[in-house]
XYZ file of C-alpha atoms in Angstrom:
458
model
C -0.143 -0.060 0.068
C 1.260 3.493 -0.910
C 1.703 5.660 2.028
C 2.652 9.408 1.915
C 3.829 11.604 4.891
C 5.776 14.959 5.248
C 5.693 17.675 8.000
C 2.773 19.435 6.461
C 0.049 17.869 8.369
C -2.826 18.912 5.802
C -0.923 17.603 2.695
C -0.332 14.369 4.623
C -4.157 14.025 5.725
C -5.499 14.882 2.406
C -3.214 11.975 0.621
C -4.671 9.186 3.036
C -7.930 10.566 2.181
C -7.486 10.458 -1.756
C -6.091 6.890 -1.272
C -9.351 5.956 0.780
C -11.561 7.632 -2.003
C -9.824 5.681 -5.052
C -9.436 2.154 -3.219
C -13.243 2.627 -2.103
C -14.279 2.984 -5.468
C -12.719 -0.115 -6.818
C -15.718 -2.826 -7.840
C -16.283 -5.636 -9.750
C -17.287 -4.761 -13.101
C -17.654 -6.731 -16.561
C -17.714 -4.656 -19.837
C -15.480 -4.144 -23.056
C -13.215 -6.521 -23.603
C -13.477 -8.080 -20.218
C -14.561 -11.462 -20.193
C -15.593 -11.959 -16.589
C -15.923 -9.656 -13.833
C -12.627 -7.689 -12.367
C -11.861 -5.295 -9.890
C -12.023 -1.795 -11.825
C -12.249 1.657 -10.521
C -15.750 3.415 -10.984
C -16.080 7.037 -11.520
C -17.211 7.933 -8.130
C -18.765 5.855 -4.913
C -22.361 6.350 -6.593
C -21.263 5.356 -10.007
C -21.830 1.778 -11.418
C -19.587 2.657 -14.479
C -16.000 3.549 -14.946
C -16.888 6.313 -17.819
C -13.996 6.331 -20.511
C -12.798 9.717 -19.854
C -12.679 9.380 -16.032
C -10.494 6.141 -16.656
C -8.107 7.793 -18.828
C -7.862 10.902 -16.297
C -7.427 8.542 -13.386
C -5.029 6.363 -14.787
C -2.929 8.831 -16.076
C -3.174 10.817 -12.965
C -2.315 8.240 -10.467
C -3.728 4.524 -10.709
C -0.949 3.355 -13.229
C 1.434 3.995 -10.128
C -1.186 2.804 -7.727
C -2.187 -0.560 -8.998
C -1.478 -1.628 -12.390
C -3.897 -4.378 -12.677
C -6.718 -2.378 -11.805
C -5.622 0.505 -14.099
C -5.256 -2.261 -17.053
C -8.803 -3.845 -16.515
C -10.419 -0.493 -16.207
C -8.859 0.443 -19.709
C -9.786 -2.623 -21.135
C -13.209 -2.317 -19.615
C -14.106 0.755 -21.969
C -12.791 -0.644 -25.275
C -15.286 -2.006 -27.650
C -15.181 -4.508 -30.397
C -17.275 -3.607 -33.282
C -19.511 -5.826 -35.709
C -16.396 -5.476 -38.090
C -14.251 -7.356 -35.420
C -12.184 -3.738 -34.683
C -11.323 -2.968 -31.508
C -12.351 0.930 -30.510
C -12.664 2.926 -27.301
C -16.302 3.086 -26.060
C -17.872 5.975 -24.289
C -18.694 9.720 -25.432
C -17.520 10.440 -29.021
C -16.076 13.776 -28.284
C -13.817 12.901 -25.315
C -13.060 9.092 -25.903
C -9.914 9.616 -27.290
C -8.313 10.685 -24.355
C -8.322 6.997 -23.343
C -4.955 7.315 -25.515
C -3.138 9.504 -22.635
C -4.315 6.735 -20.015
C -3.210 3.723 -22.065
C 0.226 5.811 -22.512
C 0.818 6.502 -18.863
C 0.158 2.704 -17.893
C 2.459 1.500 -20.491
C 5.134 3.840 -19.454
C 4.947 2.743 -15.954
C 4.445 -1.031 -16.405
C 6.340 -1.749 -19.643
C 3.446 -4.075 -20.632
C 4.472 -5.166 -24.435
C 1.605 -7.339 -24.660
C -0.852 -4.560 -24.058
C 1.008 -2.083 -26.347
C -0.707 -3.781 -29.699
C -4.285 -3.556 -28.280
C -3.814 0.058 -27.246
C -2.356 0.732 -30.728
C -5.442 -1.007 -32.515
C -7.819 0.941 -30.497
C -6.454 4.355 -30.826
C -5.838 4.037 -34.474
C -9.189 2.600 -35.541
C -10.951 5.334 -33.087
C -9.041 8.086 -34.865
C -9.659 6.766 -38.182
C -13.693 6.672 -37.408
C -13.802 10.090 -35.850
C -11.621 11.316 -38.757
C -14.602 10.426 -40.762
C -17.168 11.400 -38.316
C -16.078 14.640 -36.878
C -13.107 16.243 -38.719
C -13.924 19.628 -40.278
C -11.152 19.649 -43.362
C -11.646 23.713 -43.702
C -10.863 24.348 -40.051
C -8.543 21.547 -39.658
C -10.087 20.863 -36.169
C -12.423 18.087 -34.685
C -15.955 18.854 -33.736
C -17.119 17.998 -30.273
C -18.014 19.251 -26.855
C -15.158 20.053 -24.044
C -13.858 16.926 -22.436
C -15.246 17.587 -18.956
C -18.282 19.375 -20.608
C -21.512 16.815 -20.563
C -23.866 19.272 -19.502
C -25.291 22.333 -21.544
C -24.136 24.541 -18.602
C -20.657 24.233 -20.307
C -21.672 26.579 -23.056
C -22.857 29.942 -24.527
C -26.756 30.487 -24.774
C -27.472 28.916 -27.954
C -26.647 25.544 -26.613
C -28.911 25.613 -23.841
C -31.424 25.495 -26.492
C -32.217 21.745 -26.064
C -34.796 19.126 -24.573
C -32.376 17.642 -21.974
C -29.222 18.853 -19.786
C -26.974 17.063 -21.609
C -25.004 18.777 -24.509
C -25.243 15.337 -26.864
C -29.141 15.976 -27.117
C -28.713 19.393 -28.389
C -29.006 18.380 -32.161
C -32.369 16.765 -31.651
C -34.159 19.877 -31.207
C -36.082 20.755 -34.455
C -34.714 24.587 -34.456
C -31.222 23.470 -34.198
C -31.024 20.984 -36.902
C -30.212 23.661 -39.508
C -26.721 23.906 -37.855
C -26.112 20.460 -37.724
C -23.273 18.961 -39.689
C -24.150 16.547 -42.251
C -22.088 14.245 -40.905
C -21.075 13.015 -37.562
C -23.236 13.303 -33.958
C -23.996 16.551 -34.492
C -22.695 19.252 -32.289
C -21.299 22.050 -34.274
C -18.514 23.328 -32.071
C -14.845 23.191 -31.998
C -13.234 22.994 -28.125
C -10.060 23.573 -26.872
C -9.565 20.731 -24.670
C -11.219 18.147 -27.385
C -8.558 19.258 -29.883
C -5.677 19.165 -27.654
C -6.660 15.365 -26.730
C -6.906 14.514 -30.324
C -3.360 16.068 -31.057
C -2.287 13.831 -27.905
C -3.582 10.814 -29.261
C -1.858 11.068 -32.748
C 1.550 11.584 -30.982
C 0.915 8.455 -28.779
C -0.199 6.236 -31.520
C 2.817 7.466 -33.487
C 5.114 6.483 -30.721
C 3.114 2.976 -30.171
C 3.725 2.396 -33.867
C 7.214 3.017 -33.788
C 7.984 0.991 -30.822
C 6.578 -1.864 -32.382
C 8.384 -1.339 -35.607
C 5.543 0.209 -37.830
C 5.706 3.328 -39.615
C 4.195 6.452 -37.359
C 4.700 8.931 -40.002
C 1.115 9.461 -41.053
C -0.023 9.971 -37.407
C 2.816 12.705 -36.637
C 2.215 14.386 -39.612
C -1.829 14.823 -38.907
C -0.903 15.577 -35.365
C 1.370 18.466 -36.642
C -1.420 19.490 -38.653
C -3.677 19.313 -35.876
C -1.515 21.146 -33.528
C -0.943 24.323 -36.154
C -4.704 24.461 -36.688
C -5.296 24.487 -32.875
C -2.762 27.359 -32.489
C -4.005 29.186 -35.579
C -7.784 29.186 -34.443
C -7.710 28.971 -30.645
C -4.785 31.343 -30.266
C -6.001 34.922 -28.862
C -3.168 37.502 -29.139
C -5.261 39.997 -27.665
C -5.746 38.430 -24.443
C -2.457 36.257 -24.515
C -4.106 32.680 -24.142
C -6.057 30.332 -26.064
C -9.877 30.600 -26.524
C -12.574 28.146 -25.255
C -14.427 27.433 -28.249
C -12.895 28.356 -31.793
C -14.681 31.271 -33.491
C -17.738 31.438 -30.656
C -16.079 31.887 -27.209
C -12.942 33.563 -25.926
C -13.853 32.519 -22.287
C -10.893 30.820 -20.368
C -11.198 26.753 -20.324
C -9.127 25.875 -17.455
C -8.729 22.143 -18.856
C -8.258 23.340 -22.284
C -5.384 25.780 -21.355
C -3.721 23.044 -19.145
C -3.787 20.343 -21.811
C -2.257 22.891 -24.192
C 0.744 23.086 -22.077
C 0.830 19.858 -21.021
C 0.720 17.910 -24.086
C 2.922 20.222 -26.161
C 0.382 22.246 -28.068
C 1.565 25.405 -26.591
C 5.511 26.346 -27.423
C 7.562 27.785 -24.363
C 6.532 31.440 -25.051
C 2.915 30.775 -25.360
C 2.859 28.372 -22.413
C 4.262 31.180 -20.284
C 2.119 33.825 -21.512
C -1.172 31.171 -20.875
C -0.174 30.958 -17.121
C 0.869 34.785 -16.761
C -2.541 35.558 -18.135
C -4.602 32.926 -16.481
C -7.462 33.776 -14.184
C -8.007 32.176 -11.211
C -10.696 32.745 -8.572
C -10.200 32.757 -4.801
C -11.166 29.113 -4.570
C -8.984 28.271 -7.369
C -8.916 28.137 -11.416
C -12.837 27.570 -12.589
C -13.650 24.671 -15.511
C -14.710 28.057 -17.524
C -14.190 31.547 -16.442
C -16.010 33.808 -16.664
C -19.498 32.175 -15.880
C -22.030 32.692 -18.209
C -24.847 35.568 -17.740
C -28.050 33.206 -17.531
C -26.547 31.747 -14.268
C -24.980 35.081 -12.790
C -28.054 36.955 -13.009
C -29.885 34.085 -11.036
C -27.164 34.929 -8.401
C -24.840 31.971 -8.702
C -22.811 29.715 -10.955
C -23.243 27.191 -13.668
C -22.640 23.688 -13.109
C -19.601 23.458 -15.673
C -19.005 27.279 -15.920
C -17.411 29.117 -12.819
C -17.143 26.403 -10.423
C -14.341 24.597 -9.358
C -13.602 20.913 -10.631
C -10.856 19.431 -8.804
C -9.594 17.330 -11.541
C -9.268 20.685 -13.636
C -7.313 22.038 -10.413
C -4.799 19.200 -10.660
C -4.202 19.699 -14.303
C -3.668 23.215 -14.071
C -1.389 23.080 -11.155
C 0.717 20.708 -13.251
C 0.837 22.912 -15.932
C 1.537 25.693 -13.750
C 4.553 23.780 -12.217
C 5.830 22.867 -15.428
C 5.941 26.205 -16.644
C 7.671 27.510 -13.385
C 4.630 29.322 -11.936
C 5.036 27.806 -8.535
C 2.789 30.091 -6.854
C -0.435 29.120 -9.075
C 0.580 25.283 -8.419
C 0.938 25.537 -4.819
C -2.396 27.420 -4.387
C -4.294 24.540 -6.115
C -2.243 22.038 -4.142
C -3.208 23.802 -0.982
C -6.618 24.125 -1.808
C -7.139 20.401 -2.942
C -5.722 19.403 0.218
C -7.656 21.625 2.641
C -11.009 21.134 1.287
C -10.382 17.249 1.404
C -9.530 17.637 4.928
C -12.384 19.877 5.845
C -15.001 17.559 4.100
C -13.233 13.825 5.154
C -13.525 13.178 1.048
C -12.873 14.569 -2.374
C -16.106 16.155 -3.765
C -17.126 16.481 -7.519
C -17.458 20.213 -7.552
C -17.043 23.353 -5.268
C -18.291 27.050 -5.267
C -15.470 29.675 -6.213
C -16.138 31.557 -3.462
C -17.305 29.764 -0.158
C -15.166 26.970 -1.047
C -18.174 24.365 -0.186
C -19.371 21.546 -2.144
C -21.838 22.790 -4.733
C -23.223 21.318 -7.810
C -23.943 24.554 -9.982
C -26.815 25.750 -11.971
C -27.792 24.129 -14.872
C -31.059 23.478 -17.170
C -33.347 20.589 -16.766
C -35.258 18.802 -19.361
C -38.203 21.073 -18.896
C -35.945 24.114 -19.583
C -36.065 25.617 -16.042
C -32.677 26.239 -14.271
C -32.016 24.629 -11.110
C -29.357 23.644 -8.745
C -27.695 20.412 -9.205
C -25.561 18.249 -6.694
C -21.995 17.761 -6.013
C -21.040 13.948 -5.830
C -19.040 12.653 -2.910
C -16.006 10.495 -3.039
C -15.351 11.339 -6.447
C -12.617 9.518 -8.245
C -10.867 12.099 -10.391
C -10.645 14.478 -7.442
C -9.041 12.292 -5.553
C -6.566 11.271 -8.500
C -5.959 15.329 -8.997
C -4.240 15.637 -5.448
C -2.468 12.460 -5.836
C -1.046 13.161 -9.332
C 0.838 16.442 -7.600
C 2.317 14.305 -5.072
C 3.722 11.978 -7.486
C 4.631 14.163 -10.398
C 5.240 17.554 -8.574
C 6.548 16.885 -4.849
C 8.131 13.668 -5.677
C 8.707 14.610 -9.308
C 8.621 11.210 -10.736
C 9.019 10.688 -14.441
C 8.677 7.284 -15.779
C 9.407 5.421 -19.140
C 9.514 1.986 -20.070
C 9.158 1.159 -16.319
C 12.336 3.353 -15.714
C 11.850 5.975 -13.098
C 13.719 9.376 -12.312
C 13.075 11.636 -9.497
C 13.068 15.386 -9.706
C 11.536 16.620 -6.526
C 10.449 19.841 -5.439
C 9.070 20.459 -1.911
C 6.181 23.319 -1.477
C 6.933 26.259 0.650
C 7.152 24.967 4.407
C 7.557 21.510 3.550
C 10.987 20.330 4.487
C 11.044 16.638 4.194
C 8.508 14.043 2.862
C 8.441 10.200 2.471
C 6.542 8.077 0.194
C 6.626 4.464 0.686
C 5.453 1.201 -1.419
C 5.193 2.938 -5.158
C 5.400 0.279 -7.524
C 6.994 1.205 -10.904
C 8.077 -1.435 -13.417
C 9.945 -4.437 -11.419
C 10.753 -2.668 -8.412
C 8.633 -0.890 -5.461
C 10.098 2.670 -4.221
C 10.449 4.057 -0.809
C 11.889 7.756 -1.469
C 12.634 10.179 1.386
C 12.943 13.723 0.192
C 14.661 16.486 2.597
C 15.556 20.019 2.105
C 18.264 19.966 4.920
C 21.130 19.265 2.759
C 22.330 16.148 4.552
C 24.222 13.818 2.247
C 23.750 9.682 2.620
C 25.836 7.112 0.489
C 22.620 6.315 -1.488
C 21.578 10.014 -1.789
C 21.235 11.801 -5.134
C 21.299 15.612 -5.005
C 18.851 17.187 -7.516
C 18.888 20.459 -9.373
C 17.065 22.093 -6.514
C 19.437 21.240 -3.745
C 16.993 18.758 -2.150
C 18.108 15.094 -1.498
C 16.463 11.995 -2.713
C 16.984 8.679 -0.946
C 15.991 5.749 -2.907
C 15.579 2.243 -1.478
C 14.692 -0.341 -4.063
C 12.998 -3.583 -3.103
C 11.795 -6.257 -5.651
C 8.335 -6.895 -5.994
């Protein structure tokens, strides 16, 4: 079992709470490529499915390091074999391609050669299908809702015109049909986070092909073309950041700008400008900012606009960390930890002003706007926090089962210890100290901190 301690009680307690939430959401499940029930990670305490995008995020954030068997089985559970015998990624069409990032992280941590072929096939087949259904050749972008944005509250007013709270139902309204593309699922928007995920999927697929001795050139070429289109269509020089929706909305999408940095869509100069100009509320970075007026005039915030979603905080914090904006990274780290300790769990969503669990406003099927709930023990909220411990404080970087550590302790933290971390064929105990003490097995990092590695055979 992985354990983390440091001389900051809140950070230590939050880690234990996150592990409890994650482990408590592992349940027997059979779907996709699983031929029998296997322990899989559900999206939260009251969910009965993993959800594809949640699976990708959770495996990427933490589960590939925490439990490789659960990670693999959950990834397999959201794959589908079609009538044509081809394996593809299941789930919501616009964000399912993020599965590629979860699979890539699992492969980096485990070096599971047998799974590499399955992953390459699933990603390549899914890209081919979605290129046919959702790729807009004129713009060079993929249509589709934002990664986190199931609900209409994530979008401008015209997209609230539906017969359901879900954005997928928008094309079914007769008055919307004239705007529906002739091909595909019908939502005619271009969002930053989703297009960044497609770019990352092309890169992952190219790397998998090359690792298997195949030519990945076509995937690299398509990926670079998409990267250029994202920078051409979404970059807003006036605000020094990326728009949320190409040609429609220049609001800030927290996940979108984070993915642009983490996936390498933004070059170093643009990445710094994005962080310099990032708008962060007192309660942390919002999923979309500002909130749409149809909610603020009712005196509060939309479920997917203006509220604080911890998984978005986690990605934003990692992007801030990578670009050297440690103040912004540490703010999100502290907020995640403090709320978890205050509530004894990781909630799905929080209010940007009060910091309390709050589900936000959104349209219901009858058209009225009402308040929604904030789910408890939400898995991707917990793994968001774990990711900051693993990849920022510990500074773990894994490639083909090999790990390097470049730790960075937050302000006020002088020592930290993590034990039972399984990577490749070893389990790691890592002690980080900012006291400058040397030991025979200590490696000095570029930050002046000390890392003691103790390897145990699994």
